[in-house]
Coordinates of C-alpha atoms in Angstrom, one line a residue:
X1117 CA -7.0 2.8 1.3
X1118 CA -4.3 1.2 3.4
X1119 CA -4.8 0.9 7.0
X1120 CA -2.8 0.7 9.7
X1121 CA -2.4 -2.4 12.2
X1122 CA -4.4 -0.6 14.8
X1123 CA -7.5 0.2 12.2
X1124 CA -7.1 -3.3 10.8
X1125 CA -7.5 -5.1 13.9
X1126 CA -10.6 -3.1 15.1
X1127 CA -12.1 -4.3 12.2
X1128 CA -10.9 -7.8 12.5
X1129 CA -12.4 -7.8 16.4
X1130 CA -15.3 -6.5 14.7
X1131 CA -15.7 -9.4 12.3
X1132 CA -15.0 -12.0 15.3
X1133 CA -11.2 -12.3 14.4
X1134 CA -9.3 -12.6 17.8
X1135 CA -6.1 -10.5 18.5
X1136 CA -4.1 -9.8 21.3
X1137 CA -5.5 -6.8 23.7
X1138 CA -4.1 -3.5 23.1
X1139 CA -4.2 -0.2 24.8
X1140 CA -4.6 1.9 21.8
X1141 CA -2.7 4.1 20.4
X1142 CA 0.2 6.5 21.1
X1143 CA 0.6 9.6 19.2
X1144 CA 2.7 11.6 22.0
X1145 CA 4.3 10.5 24.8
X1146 CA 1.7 12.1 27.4
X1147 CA -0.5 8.9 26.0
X1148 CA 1.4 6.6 27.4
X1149 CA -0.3 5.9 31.1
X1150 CA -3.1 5.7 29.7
X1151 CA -2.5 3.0 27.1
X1152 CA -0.6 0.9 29.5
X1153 CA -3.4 1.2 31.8
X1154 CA -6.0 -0.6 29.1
X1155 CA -4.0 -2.6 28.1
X1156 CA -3.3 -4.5 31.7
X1157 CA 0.3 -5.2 33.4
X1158 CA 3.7 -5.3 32.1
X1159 CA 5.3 -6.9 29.7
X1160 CA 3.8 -4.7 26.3
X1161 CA 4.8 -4.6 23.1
X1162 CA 5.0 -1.2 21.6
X1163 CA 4.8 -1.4 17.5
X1164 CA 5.4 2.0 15.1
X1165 CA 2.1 2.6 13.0
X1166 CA 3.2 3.4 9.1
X1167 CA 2.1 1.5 6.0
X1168 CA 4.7 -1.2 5.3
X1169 CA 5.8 -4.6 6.3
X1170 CA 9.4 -5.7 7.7
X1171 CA 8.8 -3.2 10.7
X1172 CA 10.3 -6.3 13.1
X1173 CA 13.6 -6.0 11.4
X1174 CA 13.8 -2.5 11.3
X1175 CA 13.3 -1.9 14.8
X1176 CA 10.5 -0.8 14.5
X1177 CA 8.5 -3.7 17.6
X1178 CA 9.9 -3.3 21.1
X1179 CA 9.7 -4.7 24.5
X1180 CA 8.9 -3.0 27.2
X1181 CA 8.8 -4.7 31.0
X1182 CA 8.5 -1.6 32.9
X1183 CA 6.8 1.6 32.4
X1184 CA 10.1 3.2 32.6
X1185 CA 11.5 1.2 29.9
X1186 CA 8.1 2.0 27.8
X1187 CA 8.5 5.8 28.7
X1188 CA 11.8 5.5 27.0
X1189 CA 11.2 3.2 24.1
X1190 CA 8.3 5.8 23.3
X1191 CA 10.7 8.7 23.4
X1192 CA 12.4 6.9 20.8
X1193 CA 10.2 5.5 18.8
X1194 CA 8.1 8.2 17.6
X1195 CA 9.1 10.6 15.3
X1196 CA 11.9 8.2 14.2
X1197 CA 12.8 7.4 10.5
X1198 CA 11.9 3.7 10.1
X1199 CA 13.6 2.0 6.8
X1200 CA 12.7 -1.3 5.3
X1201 CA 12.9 -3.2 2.3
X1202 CA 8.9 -1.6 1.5
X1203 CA 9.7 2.0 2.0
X1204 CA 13.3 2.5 0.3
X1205 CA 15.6 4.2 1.4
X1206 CA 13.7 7.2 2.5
X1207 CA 11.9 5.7 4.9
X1208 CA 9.0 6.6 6.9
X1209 CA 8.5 9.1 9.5
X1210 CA 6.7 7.3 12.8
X1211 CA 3.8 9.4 14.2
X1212 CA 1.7 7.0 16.2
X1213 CA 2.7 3.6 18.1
X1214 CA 0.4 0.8 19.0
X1215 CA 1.0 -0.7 22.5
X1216 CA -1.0 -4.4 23.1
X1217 CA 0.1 -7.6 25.3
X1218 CA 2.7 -10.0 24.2
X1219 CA 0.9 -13.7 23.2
X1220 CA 2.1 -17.1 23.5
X1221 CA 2.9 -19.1 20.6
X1222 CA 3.2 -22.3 19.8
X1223 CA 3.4 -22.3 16.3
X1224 CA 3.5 -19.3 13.5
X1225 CA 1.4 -19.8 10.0
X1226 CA 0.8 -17.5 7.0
X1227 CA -3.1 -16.0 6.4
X1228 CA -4.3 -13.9 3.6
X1229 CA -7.0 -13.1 1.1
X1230 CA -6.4 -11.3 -1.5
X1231 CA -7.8 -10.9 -5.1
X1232 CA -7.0 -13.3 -7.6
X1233 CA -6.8 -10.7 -11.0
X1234 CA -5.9 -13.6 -13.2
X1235 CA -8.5 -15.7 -12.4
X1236 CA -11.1 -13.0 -11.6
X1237 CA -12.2 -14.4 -7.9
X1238 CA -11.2 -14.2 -4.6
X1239 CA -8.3 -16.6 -3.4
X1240 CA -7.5 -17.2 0.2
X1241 CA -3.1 -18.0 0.5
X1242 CA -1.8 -19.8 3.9
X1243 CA 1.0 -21.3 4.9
X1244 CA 2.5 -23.3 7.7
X1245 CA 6.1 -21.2 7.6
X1246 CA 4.1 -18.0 8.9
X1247 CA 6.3 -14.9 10.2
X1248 CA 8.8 -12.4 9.7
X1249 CA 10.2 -14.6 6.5
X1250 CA 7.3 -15.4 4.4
X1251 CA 8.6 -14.0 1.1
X1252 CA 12.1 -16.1 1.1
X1253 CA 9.4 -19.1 1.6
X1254 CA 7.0 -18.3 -1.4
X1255 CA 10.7 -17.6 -3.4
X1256 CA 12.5 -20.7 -2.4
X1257 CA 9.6 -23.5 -1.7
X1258 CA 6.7 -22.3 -3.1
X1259 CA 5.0 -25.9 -2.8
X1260 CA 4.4 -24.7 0.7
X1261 CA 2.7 -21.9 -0.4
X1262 CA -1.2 -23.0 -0.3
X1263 CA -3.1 -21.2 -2.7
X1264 CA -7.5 -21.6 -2.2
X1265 CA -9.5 -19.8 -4.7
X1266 CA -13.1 -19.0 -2.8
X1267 CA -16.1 -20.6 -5.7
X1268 CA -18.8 -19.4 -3.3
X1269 CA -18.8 -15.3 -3.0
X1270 CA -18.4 -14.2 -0.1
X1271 CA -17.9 -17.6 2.0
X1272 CA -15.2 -20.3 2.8
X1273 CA -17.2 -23.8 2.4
X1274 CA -17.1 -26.1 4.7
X1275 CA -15.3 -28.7 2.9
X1276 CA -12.5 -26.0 2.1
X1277 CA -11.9 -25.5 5.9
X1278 CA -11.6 -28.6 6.4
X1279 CA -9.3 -29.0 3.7
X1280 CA -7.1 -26.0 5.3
X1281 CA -7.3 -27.4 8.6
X1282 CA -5.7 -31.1 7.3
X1283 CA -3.0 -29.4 5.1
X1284 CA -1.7 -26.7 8.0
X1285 CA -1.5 -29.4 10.3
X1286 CA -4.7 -27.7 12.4
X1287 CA -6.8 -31.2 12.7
X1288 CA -6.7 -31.2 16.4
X1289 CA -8.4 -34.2 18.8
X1290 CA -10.6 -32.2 20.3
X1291 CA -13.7 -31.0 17.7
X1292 CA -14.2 -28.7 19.9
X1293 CA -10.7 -26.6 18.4
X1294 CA -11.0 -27.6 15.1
X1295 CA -14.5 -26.4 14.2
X1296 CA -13.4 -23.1 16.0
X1297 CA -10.3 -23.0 14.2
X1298 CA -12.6 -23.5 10.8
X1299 CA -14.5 -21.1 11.7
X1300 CA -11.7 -19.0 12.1
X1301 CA -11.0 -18.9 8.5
X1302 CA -14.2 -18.6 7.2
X1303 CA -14.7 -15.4 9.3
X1304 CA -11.7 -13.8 7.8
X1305 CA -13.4 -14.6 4.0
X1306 CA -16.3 -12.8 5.4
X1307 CA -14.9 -10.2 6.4
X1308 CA -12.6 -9.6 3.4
X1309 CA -16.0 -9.4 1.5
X1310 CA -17.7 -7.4 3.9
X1311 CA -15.2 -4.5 4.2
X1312 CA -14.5 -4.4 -0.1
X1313 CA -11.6 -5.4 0.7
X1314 CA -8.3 -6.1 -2.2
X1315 CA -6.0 -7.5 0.6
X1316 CA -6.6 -9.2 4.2
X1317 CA -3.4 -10.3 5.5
X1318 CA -2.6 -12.0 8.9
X1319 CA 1.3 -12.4 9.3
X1320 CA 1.9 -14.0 11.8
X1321 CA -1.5 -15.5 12.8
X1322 CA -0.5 -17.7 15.8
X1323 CA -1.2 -20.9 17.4
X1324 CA -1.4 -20.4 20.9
X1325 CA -0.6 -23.3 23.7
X1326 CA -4.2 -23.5 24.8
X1327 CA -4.7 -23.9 20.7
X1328 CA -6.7 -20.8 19.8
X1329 CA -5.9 -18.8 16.9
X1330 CA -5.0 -15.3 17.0
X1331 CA -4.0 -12.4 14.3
X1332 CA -0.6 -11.1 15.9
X1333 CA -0.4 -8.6 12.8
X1334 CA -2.7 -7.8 10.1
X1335 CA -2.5 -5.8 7.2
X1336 CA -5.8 -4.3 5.1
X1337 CA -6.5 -2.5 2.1
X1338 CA -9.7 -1.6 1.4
X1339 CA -10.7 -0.8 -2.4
X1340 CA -11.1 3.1 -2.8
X1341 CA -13.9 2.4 -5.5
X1342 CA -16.2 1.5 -2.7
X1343 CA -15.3 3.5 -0.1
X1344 CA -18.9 5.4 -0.5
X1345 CA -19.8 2.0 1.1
X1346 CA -17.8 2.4 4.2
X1347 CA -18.7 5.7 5.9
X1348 CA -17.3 3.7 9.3
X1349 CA -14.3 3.9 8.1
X1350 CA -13.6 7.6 7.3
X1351 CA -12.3 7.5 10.8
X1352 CA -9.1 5.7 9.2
X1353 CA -8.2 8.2 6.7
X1354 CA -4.9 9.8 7.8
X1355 CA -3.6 12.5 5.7
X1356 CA -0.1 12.2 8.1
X1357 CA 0.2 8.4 6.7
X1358 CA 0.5 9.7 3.4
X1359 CA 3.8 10.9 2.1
X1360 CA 3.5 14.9 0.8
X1361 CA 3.3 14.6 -3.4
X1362 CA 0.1 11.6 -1.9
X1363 CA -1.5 14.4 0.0
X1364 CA -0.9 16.7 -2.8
X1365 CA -2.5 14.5 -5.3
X1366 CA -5.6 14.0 -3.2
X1367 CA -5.8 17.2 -3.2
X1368 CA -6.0 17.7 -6.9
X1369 CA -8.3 14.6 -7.6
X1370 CA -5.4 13.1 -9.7
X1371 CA -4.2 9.3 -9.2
X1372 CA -0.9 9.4 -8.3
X1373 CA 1.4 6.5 -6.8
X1374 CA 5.0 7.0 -5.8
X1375 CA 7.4 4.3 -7.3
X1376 CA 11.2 4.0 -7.0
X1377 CA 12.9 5.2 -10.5
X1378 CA 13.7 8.1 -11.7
X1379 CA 11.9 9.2 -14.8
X1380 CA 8.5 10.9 -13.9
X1381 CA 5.1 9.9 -15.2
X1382 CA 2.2 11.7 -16.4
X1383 CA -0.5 9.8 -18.6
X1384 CA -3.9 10.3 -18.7
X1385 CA -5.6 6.9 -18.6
X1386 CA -4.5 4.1 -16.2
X1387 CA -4.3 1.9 -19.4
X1388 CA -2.2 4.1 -21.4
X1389 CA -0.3 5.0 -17.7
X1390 CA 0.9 1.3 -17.6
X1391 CA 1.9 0.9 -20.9
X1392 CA 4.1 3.6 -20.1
X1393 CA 5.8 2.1 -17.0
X1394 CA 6.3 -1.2 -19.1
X1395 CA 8.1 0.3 -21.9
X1396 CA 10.4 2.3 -20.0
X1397 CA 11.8 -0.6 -18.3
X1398 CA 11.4 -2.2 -21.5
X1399 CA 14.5 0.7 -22.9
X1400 CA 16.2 0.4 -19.5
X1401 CA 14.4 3.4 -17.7
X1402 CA 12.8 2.7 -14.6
X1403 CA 9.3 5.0 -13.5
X1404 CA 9.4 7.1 -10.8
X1405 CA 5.6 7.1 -10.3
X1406 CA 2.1 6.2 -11.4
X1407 CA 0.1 9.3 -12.2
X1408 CA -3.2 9.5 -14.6
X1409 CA -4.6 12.7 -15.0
X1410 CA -7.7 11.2 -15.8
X1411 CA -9.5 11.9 -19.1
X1412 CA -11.5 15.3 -18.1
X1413 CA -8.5 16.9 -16.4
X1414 CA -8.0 20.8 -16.8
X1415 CA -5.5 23.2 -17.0
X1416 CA -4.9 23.8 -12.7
X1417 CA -4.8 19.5 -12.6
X1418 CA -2.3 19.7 -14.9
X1419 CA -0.5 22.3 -13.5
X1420 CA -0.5 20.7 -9.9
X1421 CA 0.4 17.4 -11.6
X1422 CA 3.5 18.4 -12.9
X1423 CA 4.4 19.9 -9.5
X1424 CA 3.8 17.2 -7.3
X1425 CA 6.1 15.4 -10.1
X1426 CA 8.7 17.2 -9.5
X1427 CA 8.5 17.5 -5.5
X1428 CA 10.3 14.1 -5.8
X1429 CA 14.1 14.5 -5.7
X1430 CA 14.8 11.8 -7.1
X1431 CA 13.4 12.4 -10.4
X1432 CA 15.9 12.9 -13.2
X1433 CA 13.5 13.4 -16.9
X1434 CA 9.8 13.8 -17.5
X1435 CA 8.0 12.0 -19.9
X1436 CA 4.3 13.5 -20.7
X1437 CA 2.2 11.1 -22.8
X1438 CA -0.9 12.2 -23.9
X1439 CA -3.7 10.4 -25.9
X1440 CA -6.5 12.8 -26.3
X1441 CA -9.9 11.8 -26.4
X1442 CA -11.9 13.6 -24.0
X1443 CA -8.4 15.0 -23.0
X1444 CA -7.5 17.7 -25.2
X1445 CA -3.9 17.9 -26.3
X1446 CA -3.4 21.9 -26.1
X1447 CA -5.0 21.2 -22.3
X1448 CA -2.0 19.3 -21.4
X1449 CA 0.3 21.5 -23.1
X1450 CA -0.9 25.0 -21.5
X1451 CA -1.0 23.2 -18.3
X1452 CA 3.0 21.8 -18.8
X1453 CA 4.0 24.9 -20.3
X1454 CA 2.2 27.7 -17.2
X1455 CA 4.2 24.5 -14.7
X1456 CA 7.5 24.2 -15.9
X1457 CA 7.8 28.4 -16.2
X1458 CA 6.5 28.3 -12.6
X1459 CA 8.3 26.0 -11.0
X1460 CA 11.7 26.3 -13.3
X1461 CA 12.0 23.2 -14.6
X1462 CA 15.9 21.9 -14.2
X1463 CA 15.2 18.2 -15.1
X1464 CA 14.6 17.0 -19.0
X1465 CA 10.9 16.9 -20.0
X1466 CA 9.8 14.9 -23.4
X1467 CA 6.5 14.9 -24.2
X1468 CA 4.2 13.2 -26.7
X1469 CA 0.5 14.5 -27.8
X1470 CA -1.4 12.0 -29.7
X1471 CA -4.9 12.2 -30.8
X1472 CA -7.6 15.3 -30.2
X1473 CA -6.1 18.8 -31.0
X1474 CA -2.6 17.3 -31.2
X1475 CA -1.3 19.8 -33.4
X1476 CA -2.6 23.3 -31.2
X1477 CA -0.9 21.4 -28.1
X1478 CA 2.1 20.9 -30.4
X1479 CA 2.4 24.7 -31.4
X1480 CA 2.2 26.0 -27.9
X1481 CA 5.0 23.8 -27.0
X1482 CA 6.6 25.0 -29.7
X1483 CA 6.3 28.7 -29.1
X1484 CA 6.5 28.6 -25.3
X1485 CA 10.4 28.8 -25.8
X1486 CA 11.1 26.0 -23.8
X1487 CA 13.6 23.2 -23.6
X1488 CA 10.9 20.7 -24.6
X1489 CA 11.5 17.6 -26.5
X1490 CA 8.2 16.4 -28.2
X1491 CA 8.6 13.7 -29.9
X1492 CA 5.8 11.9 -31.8
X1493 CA 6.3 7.8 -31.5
X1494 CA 5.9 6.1 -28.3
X1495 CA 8.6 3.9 -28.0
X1496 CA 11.1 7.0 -29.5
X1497 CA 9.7 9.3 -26.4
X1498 CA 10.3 6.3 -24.2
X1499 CA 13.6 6.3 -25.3
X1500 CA 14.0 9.9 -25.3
X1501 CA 13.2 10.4 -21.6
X1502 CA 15.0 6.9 -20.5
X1503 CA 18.5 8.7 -22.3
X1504 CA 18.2 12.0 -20.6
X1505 CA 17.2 10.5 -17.5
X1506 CA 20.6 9.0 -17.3

């Protein structure tokens, strides 16, 4: 689960993180005074709330020095179509703002913890080049990139802070700072464990002249696996934040994860799901989502899969692939064949059935009368639905 800045820095004041003070958030413009009034006197800063980075650029942060110009800025701002490099060219709708008091900076650095998949741990990334640019820094001088992996679960040693302090340039001559600034650091480890988290970003985390530390953004995902964990946080889940095939898929209890190609995905297995992205760009295609029916799915799952599919304009072929284990083959085929005469499919579909009851799901393709390609190899249906999609 993705959260917002808003959610993510309640949770970061909860884990003894500072950030700036904020008024809350703005969902319609009659919850403006009210904000402004919490969060103290003029200037604000008045951020859109949606689930990707580059916001600044976008115009999606504004100033506001007067309540009139807030009042207006507000107007605008929400409901707006925000666009950056993260959502495509689609864009996100706005529907809430965050309002919260410009800070002082003095300096700008790069925070995160995130998890390490190839080395199967924790690993904490900083960066003295913090801000707006931080990718064009890890692309062109990646030796100023710091990369930490965290031995000890669930803690930031001693020595490592230390460490982080000396290489960011954070030593200061009063102890005083630098043991707060560790301890700075090894509160965001602890709270990346505490909330199961799989990212913990603070871009820009700021120096500020009286040399505190402060997260002037911050970005959280929290794994959905232990979200049984976390019944705080149910509070956070937004069904508005989620695009409308998301929502859909939720619905359904199917995994499903928009991408940007154009040939869509159904797979039953996260493995197998994979594999299938790979060797589509492997023949030139490119995915247009993640989706993995899962391995008990039935007929309605399919059904709705295939739908939610196809809700996405910019989908061009469909490529079904099927292993059946616990999946039955002729499952998946009732379930494409009762779709596609539903819903009228105009878009190529290929489809290959490998495994239990292949050759039922094979005849009732075959006698449903439909434009159908089943093909049997994998790479030849990959290259089946990459040359239609075209």
């Amino acid at each position: 689960m993705k959260l917002l800045e808003i959610q993510a820095k309640k949770l970061l004041t909860l884990h003894s993180i500072p950030v700036p003070p904020n008024g809350g958030s703005i969902r319609k413009p009659g919850d403006l005074p009210a904000a402004l009034k919490r969060c103290g006197a003029a200037p604000w800063v008045l951020k859109v709330q949606v689930h990707a980075g580059g916001r600044g650029k976008a115009g999606g942060i504004k100033i506001a020095k007067s309540a009139a110009e807030a009042k207006n800025l507000v107007s605008e701002m929400l409901g707006m179509k925000l666009v950056t490099p993260q959502t495509g060219p689609a864009g996100v709708m706005v529907h809430e703002l965050m309002v919260e008091k410009p800070a002082k900076i003095s300096k700008e650095f790069y925070l995160s913890v995130v998890l390490d998949r190839k080395s199967g741990r924790a690993a904490l990334i900083a960066s003295a080049e913090g801000g707006m640019d931080i990718e064009q820094v890890a692309e062109s001088t990646p030796g100023k990139i710091i990369r930490m992996p965290i031995e000890s679960f669930g803690r930031l040693e001693d020595f490592q802070a230390r460490d982080l302090l000396f290489r960011l340039g954070l030593v200061d001559a009063d102890p005083k700072k630098s043991k707060a600034r560790a301890v700075f650091f090894k509160n965001v480890v602890k709270a990346f464990f505490a909330l199961d988290a799989q990212m913990l970003e603070i871009n820009p985390l700021a120096l500020t002249p009286n040399g505190e530390l402060l997260a002037l953004d911050a970005k959280v995902t929290i794994d959905d696996n232990a979200l049984f964990r976390h019944p705080e946080l149910a509070e956070f889940d937004d069904p508005k934040n989620l695009t409308f095939s998301e929502r859909e898929a939720r619905k359904a209890g199917i995994s499903y994860i928009s991408l940007a190609g154009s040939i869509g995905c159904m797979v039953n297995g996260a493995g197998l799901a994979m594999a299938t992205m790979d060797i589509l760009k492997l023949h030139g295609g490119a995915p247009a989502n993640f989706l993995d029916v899962g391995g008990s799915a039935n007929v309605d799952q399919v059904s709705s899969a295939f739908k939610i599919i196809l809700s996405d304009k910019q989908v061009k072929a469909v490529f079904v692939n099927i292993f059946g284990g616990i999946m039955k083959c002729d499952v998946i085929a009732q379930g494409v064949v009762e779709a596609v005469k539903k819903i009228k499919l105009s878009v190529p579909l290929v489809v290959r059935l490998e495994g239990n009851r292949k050759a039922e799901g094979e005849k009732i393709l075959k006698e449903s009368g439909l434009p159908i390609a089943s093909v049997s190899g994998f790479s030849d249906a990959a290259k089946k639905a990459v040359e239609l999609a075209k």
